[in-house]
């Protein structure tokens, strides 16, 4: 069993069930912390393990996270690191390529290529 993340009919990621669930649990928690919901963050549920991804909304959500305490608080950053890097990979796969705007963000962007190879 696996999760499906779909953009306009194209599967951009299909992780194992546990990984997909963890990713979406983190998405929900980080969205709530940012004062938004999953749909505004770019994720719309089609089934419990199938999500449509809105690249524009996801890009905005990731930019919001990168501009906040997720990056400036070292513990929060480490806890959210995997989620953020996975989002950068998803965005790149949809043609939305973000670049770091500060040195505090650089390691997240540097990890994107390696994680993309594993996803």
PDB file of C-alpha atoms in Angstrom:
ATOM      1  CA  UNK A   1       0.000   0.000   0.000  1.00  0.00           C
ATOM      2  CA  UNK A   2       1.165   3.523  -0.679  1.00  0.00           C
ATOM      3  CA  UNK A   3       0.103   7.151  -0.744  1.00  0.00           C
ATOM      4  CA  UNK A   4      -0.329   9.026  -3.998  1.00  0.00           C
ATOM      5  CA  UNK A   5       0.467  12.694  -4.517  1.00  0.00           C
ATOM      6  CA  UNK A   6      -0.994  13.845  -7.826  1.00  0.00           C
ATOM      7  CA  UNK A   7      -0.577  17.044  -9.822  1.00  0.00           C
ATOM      8  CA  UNK A   8      -2.922  17.416 -12.793  1.00  0.00           C
ATOM      9  CA  UNK A   9      -3.227  13.651 -13.287  1.00  0.00           C
ATOM     10  CA  UNK A  10       0.487  12.956 -12.880  1.00  0.00           C
ATOM     11  CA  UNK A  11       1.807  11.118  -9.833  1.00  0.00           C
ATOM     12  CA  UNK A  12       4.708  13.167  -8.476  1.00  0.00           C
ATOM     13  CA  UNK A  13       5.351  10.957  -5.446  1.00  0.00           C
ATOM     14  CA  UNK A  14       4.053   7.623  -4.184  1.00  0.00           C
ATOM     15  CA  UNK A  15       5.636   6.821  -0.818  1.00  0.00           C
ATOM     16  CA  UNK A  16       4.876   3.812   1.348  1.00  0.00           C
ATOM     17  CA  UNK A  17       1.764   4.113   3.494  1.00  0.00           C
ATOM     18  CA  UNK A  18       3.566   4.925   6.760  1.00  0.00           C
ATOM     19  CA  UNK A  19       5.764   7.544   5.101  1.00  0.00           C
ATOM     20  CA  UNK A  20       2.815   9.185   3.369  1.00  0.00           C
ATOM     21  CA  UNK A  21       0.830   9.263   6.604  1.00  0.00           C
ATOM     22  CA  UNK A  22       3.729  10.805   8.529  1.00  0.00           C
ATOM     23  CA  UNK A  23       4.232  13.403   5.782  1.00  0.00           C
ATOM     24  CA  UNK A  24       0.562  14.385   5.844  1.00  0.00           C
ATOM     25  CA  UNK A  25       0.445  14.430   9.652  1.00  0.00           C
ATOM     26  CA  UNK A  26       3.386  16.829   9.576  1.00  0.00           C
ATOM     27  CA  UNK A  27       1.695  18.880   6.842  1.00  0.00           C
ATOM     28  CA  UNK A  28      -1.397  19.224   9.012  1.00  0.00           C
ATOM     29  CA  UNK A  29       0.580  20.188  12.111  1.00  0.00           C
ATOM     30  CA  UNK A  30       2.762  22.720  10.287  1.00  0.00           C
ATOM     31  CA  UNK A  31      -0.252  24.169   8.457  1.00  0.00           C
ATOM     32  CA  UNK A  32      -2.081  24.632  11.763  1.00  0.00           C
ATOM     33  CA  UNK A  33       1.028  26.232  13.285  1.00  0.00           C
ATOM     34  CA  UNK A  34       1.109  28.629  10.311  1.00  0.00           C
ATOM     35  CA  UNK A  35      -2.565  29.463  10.813  1.00  0.00           C
ATOM     36  CA  UNK A  36      -3.867  27.696   7.735  1.00  0.00           C
ATOM     37  CA  UNK A  37      -5.349  24.369   6.677  1.00  0.00           C
ATOM     38  CA  UNK A  38      -4.229  21.562   4.366  1.00  0.00           C
ATOM     39  CA  UNK A  39      -6.144  22.840   1.335  1.00  0.00           C
ATOM     40  CA  UNK A  40      -4.601  26.298   1.621  1.00  0.00           C
ATOM     41  CA  UNK A  41      -1.218  24.588   2.073  1.00  0.00           C
ATOM     42  CA  UNK A  42      -1.706  22.857  -1.282  1.00  0.00           C
ATOM     43  CA  UNK A  43      -3.081  19.423  -0.308  1.00  0.00           C
ATOM     44  CA  UNK A  44      -6.616  18.292  -1.124  1.00  0.00           C
ATOM     45  CA  UNK A  45      -7.666  14.800  -0.086  1.00  0.00           C
ATOM     46  CA  UNK A  46      -9.227  12.635  -2.780  1.00  0.00           C
ATOM     47  CA  UNK A  47      -9.107   9.477  -0.621  1.00  0.00           C
ATOM     48  CA  UNK A  48      -7.451   8.753   2.706  1.00  0.00           C
ATOM     49  CA  UNK A  49      -4.218   7.903   0.881  1.00  0.00           C
ATOM     50  CA  UNK A  50      -4.582  10.051  -2.254  1.00  0.00           C
ATOM     51  CA  UNK A  51      -3.931  13.783  -2.359  1.00  0.00           C
ATOM     52  CA  UNK A  52      -4.096  16.327  -5.110  1.00  0.00           C
ATOM     53  CA  UNK A  53      -1.249  18.828  -4.854  1.00  0.00           C
ATOM     54  CA  UNK A  54      -1.683  22.459  -5.867  1.00  0.00           C
ATOM     55  CA  UNK A  55       1.885  23.550  -6.681  1.00  0.00           C
ATOM     56  CA  UNK A  56       1.149  27.275  -6.377  1.00  0.00           C
ATOM     57  CA  UNK A  57      -0.487  26.890  -2.947  1.00  0.00           C
ATOM     58  CA  UNK A  58       2.254  24.495  -1.791  1.00  0.00           C
ATOM     59  CA  UNK A  59       4.915  26.962  -2.926  1.00  0.00           C
ATOM     60  CA  UNK A  60       3.255  29.714  -0.909  1.00  0.00           C
ATOM     61  CA  UNK A  61       2.986  27.457   2.126  1.00  0.00           C
ATOM     62  CA  UNK A  62       6.658  26.457   1.940  1.00  0.00           C
ATOM     63  CA  UNK A  63       7.680  30.116   1.537  1.00  0.00           C
ATOM     64  CA  UNK A  64       5.630  30.951   4.647  1.00  0.00           C
ATOM     65  CA  UNK A  65       7.318  28.180   6.621  1.00  0.00           C
ATOM     66  CA  UNK A  66      10.774  29.211   5.428  1.00  0.00           C
ATOM     67  CA  UNK A  67      10.138  32.801   6.501  1.00  0.00           C
ATOM     68  CA  UNK A  68       9.047  31.836  10.008  1.00  0.00           C
ATOM     69  CA  UNK A  69      10.270  30.125  13.135  1.00  0.00           C
ATOM     70  CA  UNK A  70      10.494  26.777  11.344  1.00  0.00           C
ATOM     71  CA  UNK A  71      13.882  27.933  10.077  1.00  0.00           C
ATOM     72  CA  UNK A  72      14.982  30.331  12.809  1.00  0.00           C
ATOM     73  CA  UNK A  73      14.414  27.958  15.740  1.00  0.00           C
ATOM     74  CA  UNK A  74      17.103  25.256  15.510  1.00  0.00           C
ATOM     75  CA  UNK A  75      15.028  22.504  17.136  1.00  0.00           C
ATOM     76  CA  UNK A  76      11.898  23.307  15.110  1.00  0.00           C
ATOM     77  CA  UNK A  77      14.015  23.391  11.947  1.00  0.00           C
ATOM     78  CA  UNK A  78      15.492  19.948  12.597  1.00  0.00           C
ATOM     79  CA  UNK A  79      12.075  18.480  13.383  1.00  0.00           C
ATOM     80  CA  UNK A  80      10.541  19.974  10.222  1.00  0.00           C
ATOM     81  CA  UNK A  81      13.609  19.440   8.004  1.00  0.00           C
ATOM     82  CA  UNK A  82      12.505  16.238   6.264  1.00  0.00           C
ATOM     83  CA  UNK A  83       9.052  17.625   5.534  1.00  0.00           C
ATOM     84  CA  UNK A  84      10.457  20.835   4.061  1.00  0.00           C
ATOM     85  CA  UNK A  85      13.023  19.064   1.894  1.00  0.00           C
ATOM     86  CA  UNK A  86      10.349  16.651   0.610  1.00  0.00           C
ATOM     87  CA  UNK A  87       8.163  19.657  -0.240  1.00  0.00           C
ATOM     88  CA  UNK A  88      11.056  21.226  -2.149  1.00  0.00           C
ATOM     89  CA  UNK A  89      11.355  18.005  -4.162  1.00  0.00           C
ATOM     90  CA  UNK A  90       7.604  17.937  -4.874  1.00  0.00           C
ATOM     91  CA  UNK A  91       7.716  21.560  -5.973  1.00  0.00           C
ATOM     92  CA  UNK A  92      10.681  20.939  -8.247  1.00  0.00           C
ATOM     93  CA  UNK A  93       8.838  17.984  -9.825  1.00  0.00           C
ATOM     94  CA  UNK A  94       5.926  20.303 -10.618  1.00  0.00           C
ATOM     95  CA  UNK A  95       8.134  22.973 -12.161  1.00  0.00           C
ATOM     96  CA  UNK A  96       8.126  25.307  -9.151  1.00  0.00           C
ATOM     97  CA  UNK A  97      11.737  25.752  -8.109  1.00  0.00           C
ATOM     98  CA  UNK A  98      12.350  27.805  -4.990  1.00  0.00           C
ATOM     99  CA  UNK A  99      15.762  29.098  -4.013  1.00  0.00           C
ATOM    100  CA  UNK A 100      17.069  29.944  -0.539  1.00  0.00           C
ATOM    101  CA  UNK A 101      16.767  33.553   0.515  1.00  0.00           C
ATOM    102  CA  UNK A 102      19.080  33.219   3.512  1.00  0.00           C
ATOM    103  CA  UNK A 103      21.990  31.138   4.745  1.00  0.00           C
ATOM    104  CA  UNK A 104      19.673  29.623   7.379  1.00  0.00           C
ATOM    105  CA  UNK A 105      17.749  27.969   4.533  1.00  0.00           C
ATOM    106  CA  UNK A 106      20.691  26.805   2.430  1.00  0.00           C
ATOM    107  CA  UNK A 107      21.113  23.320   3.962  1.00  0.00           C
ATOM    108  CA  UNK A 108      17.456  22.519   3.250  1.00  0.00           C
ATOM    109  CA  UNK A 109      17.895  23.378  -0.408  1.00  0.00           C
ATOM    110  CA  UNK A 110      21.222  21.567  -0.606  1.00  0.00           C
ATOM    111  CA  UNK A 111      19.493  18.377   0.619  1.00  0.00           C
ATOM    112  CA  UNK A 112      16.851  18.564  -2.132  1.00  0.00           C
ATOM    113  CA  UNK A 113      18.808  16.722  -4.853  1.00  0.00           C
ATOM    114  CA  UNK A 114      19.797  13.815  -2.603  1.00  0.00           C
ATOM    115  CA  UNK A 115      16.272  13.301  -1.292  1.00  0.00           C
ATOM    116  CA  UNK A 116      14.835  13.572  -4.816  1.00  0.00           C
ATOM    117  CA  UNK A 117      16.997  10.631  -5.810  1.00  0.00           C
ATOM    118  CA  UNK A 118      15.484   8.576  -2.969  1.00  0.00           C
ATOM    119  CA  UNK A 119      11.885   9.612  -3.526  1.00  0.00           C
TER     120      UNK A 119
END
